[in-house]
């Protein structure tokens, strides 16, 4: 059953069921994996259980052998409205039939401007006309550009990032990312003027938001100096780091410190934004207005698009031609993003994200296993942290085993976390209640079997 206000969006030819017709991986997937091993470097893709996609939409991925899997990963938080939402498909088809590219810097087009206006209109705490947006291709590129803008706007260099942060894989953003393996090892030298600070991880640090913020501010003061910080860059809910929700008050206290010292607060909403958490931006939950927001992933329903949205006075700091790129804000990707915003609005997907969150949490609570140390997240961005019940230490082998069991039984589940011991659930918002419940029962089976 689809919830009353959510249209089944997988495309009519894609049955919304879990169905395994072969053991996984099936013969076609196994064959393709063999070819992949010979043609693609091992650094790029080594899934433990390779399933090659043939079609995807709503809450399912159909593989090349005809198996249907329940999708709790959304291609790492990208296909928030689904992998083949009819509005997105239509918008992209329409756009590419007119033109695929002109380069916005050479011959601009309306879709880009409309998207900038639309995101301005959604900006928390600042009127749309005082907001500007610039578009790029990947999340990492958006973060890079936010840093460039913050540095020109402040005339300062230091960038403060947090433990457990993930901001990308380019040299600058890799340097801002916390985890060494697999993201950084061997890839140095890293970019300078990046200062990593402890953030807020209530399950492990047991600090209040205010205490965690004070700890961080004290360190920034002594190690960097109040008036050297160009930007504090943080994720409102840390994604790759383990779906870490900061203690209440942590982000508002940092925002206050940024306002006092003139540091720019950049909120990286690449994973948490565009409806994922049940608010359009996850930062809305914190009741503060950041100076800049980076967006990507969910923004364009699977088309490559990212953006920096922020205060006009800051965004206008770099001079003409200072920001850009050949493909940034590709017209088909912008058209897709406009369709995504329309879908979120017209299909009430923010409230659907909250419903999905409630279903996930109750399904996970029902597993009732002492190895689940924490259930956390907001909306359709929920995770469980797996621990050794005796010591509370992270249990990453178990997370890996459960994820493998789940995919082997037709449920795509992703792991994350600095220690690799977190299972994260971020289904497309088009998924049905029935598929979610079925996925939760497979997961319960995994905990009993392992
Ligand atoms: N900022 C908060 O979550 C991407 C990374 C997957 P790109 N997260 C998925 C992987 O292993 O590379 C991400 C993010 C946050 C920035 C990024 C980077 O976005 O589009 O992958 O560059």
mmCIF file with all atom_site columns, C-alpha atoms and ligand atoms in Angstrom, residues 76 137-141 143 166-169 183 235 239-240 268-272 294 296-297 424, ligand 1:
data_model
loop_
_atom_site.group_PDB
_atom_site.id
_atom_site.type_symbol
_atom_site.label_atom_id
_atom_site.label_alt_id
_atom_site.label_comp_id
_atom_site.label_asym_id
_atom_site.label_entity_id
_atom_site.label_seq_id
_atom_site.pdbx_PDB_ins_code
_atom_site.Cartn_x
_atom_site.Cartn_y
_atom_site.Cartn_z
_atom_site.occupancy
_atom_site.B_iso_or_equiv
_atom_site.pdbx_formal_charge
_atom_site.auth_seq_id
_atom_site.auth_comp_id
_atom_site.auth_asym_id
_atom_site.auth_atom_id
_atom_site.pdbx_PDB_model_num
ATOM   1  C CA  . UNK A 1 76  ? 24.008 7.103  -1.275  1.00 0.00 ? 76  UNK A CA  1
ATOM   2  C CA  . UNK A 1 137 ? 28.611 19.010 -10.711 1.00 0.00 ? 137 UNK A CA  1
ATOM   3  C CA  . UNK A 1 138 ? 29.613 17.125 -7.581  1.00 0.00 ? 138 UNK A CA  1
ATOM   4  C CA  . UNK A 1 139 ? 29.318 17.617 -3.873  1.00 0.00 ? 139 UNK A CA  1
ATOM   5  C CA  . UNK A 1 140 ? 33.065 17.999 -3.484  1.00 0.00 ? 140 UNK A CA  1
ATOM   6  C CA  . UNK A 1 141 ? 33.064 20.810 -6.041  1.00 0.00 ? 141 UNK A CA  1
ATOM   7  C CA  . UNK A 1 143 ? 32.358 22.416 -0.891  1.00 0.00 ? 143 UNK A CA  1
ATOM   8  C CA  . UNK A 1 166 ? 33.081 13.884 5.159   1.00 0.00 ? 166 UNK A CA  1
ATOM   9  C CA  . UNK A 1 167 ? 33.262 16.622 2.543   1.00 0.00 ? 167 UNK A CA  1
ATOM   10 C CA  . UNK A 1 168 ? 34.579 14.864 -0.574  1.00 0.00 ? 168 UNK A CA  1
ATOM   11 C CA  . UNK A 1 169 ? 37.561 13.282 -2.292  1.00 0.00 ? 169 UNK A CA  1
ATOM   12 C CA  . UNK A 1 183 ? 39.736 8.318  1.705   1.00 0.00 ? 183 UNK A CA  1
ATOM   13 C CA  . UNK A 1 235 ? 27.239 18.705 8.361   1.00 0.00 ? 235 UNK A CA  1
ATOM   14 C CA  . UNK A 1 239 ? 26.619 11.345 7.023   1.00 0.00 ? 239 UNK A CA  1
ATOM   15 C CA  . UNK A 1 240 ? 29.589 9.169  6.096   1.00 0.00 ? 240 UNK A CA  1
ATOM   16 C CA  . UNK A 1 268 ? 27.216 20.959 4.208   1.00 0.00 ? 268 UNK A CA  1
ATOM   17 C CA  . UNK A 1 269 ? 23.750 19.621 3.394   1.00 0.00 ? 269 UNK A CA  1
ATOM   18 C CA  . UNK A 1 270 ? 24.967 17.428 0.560   1.00 0.00 ? 270 UNK A CA  1
ATOM   19 C CA  . UNK A 1 271 ? 23.685 14.310 2.307   1.00 0.00 ? 271 UNK A CA  1
ATOM   20 C CA  . UNK A 1 272 ? 21.110 15.730 4.720   1.00 0.00 ? 272 UNK A CA  1
ATOM   21 C CA  . UNK A 1 294 ? 26.174 23.293 0.035   1.00 0.00 ? 294 UNK A CA  1
ATOM   22 C CA  . UNK A 1 296 ? 24.067 18.068 -4.169  1.00 0.00 ? 296 UNK A CA  1
ATOM   23 C CA  . UNK A 1 297 ? 22.845 14.437 -4.146  1.00 0.00 ? 297 UNK A CA  1
ATOM   24 C CA  . UNK A 1 424 ? 22.340 3.559  7.656   1.00 0.00 ? 424 UNK A CA  1
HETATM 25 N N1  . LIG B 2 .   ? 29.618 16.274 1.617   1.00 0.00 ? 1   LIG B N1  1
HETATM 26 C C1  . LIG B 2 .   ? 28.160 15.619 3.465   1.00 0.00 ? 1   LIG B C1  1
HETATM 27 O O1  . LIG B 2 .   ? 27.960 13.129 2.100   1.00 0.00 ? 1   LIG B O1  1
HETATM 28 C C2  . LIG B 2 .   ? 29.228 12.541 -0.423  1.00 0.00 ? 1   LIG B C2  1
HETATM 29 C C3  . LIG B 2 .   ? 30.438 9.767  -0.630  1.00 0.00 ? 1   LIG B C3  1
HETATM 30 C C4  . LIG B 2 .   ? 30.619 8.430  -1.187  1.00 0.00 ? 1   LIG B C4  1
HETATM 31 P P1  . LIG B 2 .   ? 30.365 14.036 -4.035  1.00 0.00 ? 1   LIG B P1  1
HETATM 32 N N2  . LIG B 2 .   ? 28.928 11.383 0.338   1.00 0.00 ? 1   LIG B N2  1
HETATM 33 C C5  . LIG B 2 .   ? 29.029 10.104 -0.331  1.00 0.00 ? 1   LIG B C5  1
HETATM 34 C C6  . LIG B 2 .   ? 32.073 8.147  -1.413  1.00 0.00 ? 1   LIG B C6  1
HETATM 35 O O2  . LIG B 2 .   ? 32.543 7.127  -0.900  1.00 0.00 ? 1   LIG B O2  1
HETATM 36 O O3  . LIG B 2 .   ? 32.732 8.935  -2.096  1.00 0.00 ? 1   LIG B O3  1
HETATM 37 C C7  . LIG B 2 .   ? 29.357 13.864 0.292   1.00 0.00 ? 1   LIG B C7  1
HETATM 38 C C8  . LIG B 2 .   ? 28.706 14.091 1.528   1.00 0.00 ? 1   LIG B C8  1
HETATM 39 C C9  . LIG B 2 .   ? 28.852 15.331 2.156   1.00 0.00 ? 1   LIG B C9  1
HETATM 40 C C10 . LIG B 2 .   ? 30.242 16.090 0.437   1.00 0.00 ? 1   LIG B C10 1
HETATM 41 C C11 . LIG B 2 .   ? 30.130 14.892 -0.251  1.00 0.00 ? 1   LIG B C11 1
HETATM 42 C C12 . LIG B 2 .   ? 30.829 14.753 -1.566  1.00 0.00 ? 1   LIG B C12 1
HETATM 43 O O4  . LIG B 2 .   ? 29.920 14.660 -2.605  1.00 0.00 ? 1   LIG B O4  1
HETATM 44 O O5  . LIG B 2 .   ? 29.204 14.330 -4.921  1.00 0.00 ? 1   LIG B O5  1
HETATM 45 O O6  . LIG B 2 .   ? 30.589 12.572 -3.811  1.00 0.00 ? 1   LIG B O6  1
HETATM 46 O O7  . LIG B 2 .   ? 31.601 14.760 -4.426  1.00 0.00 ? 1   LIG B O7  1
#
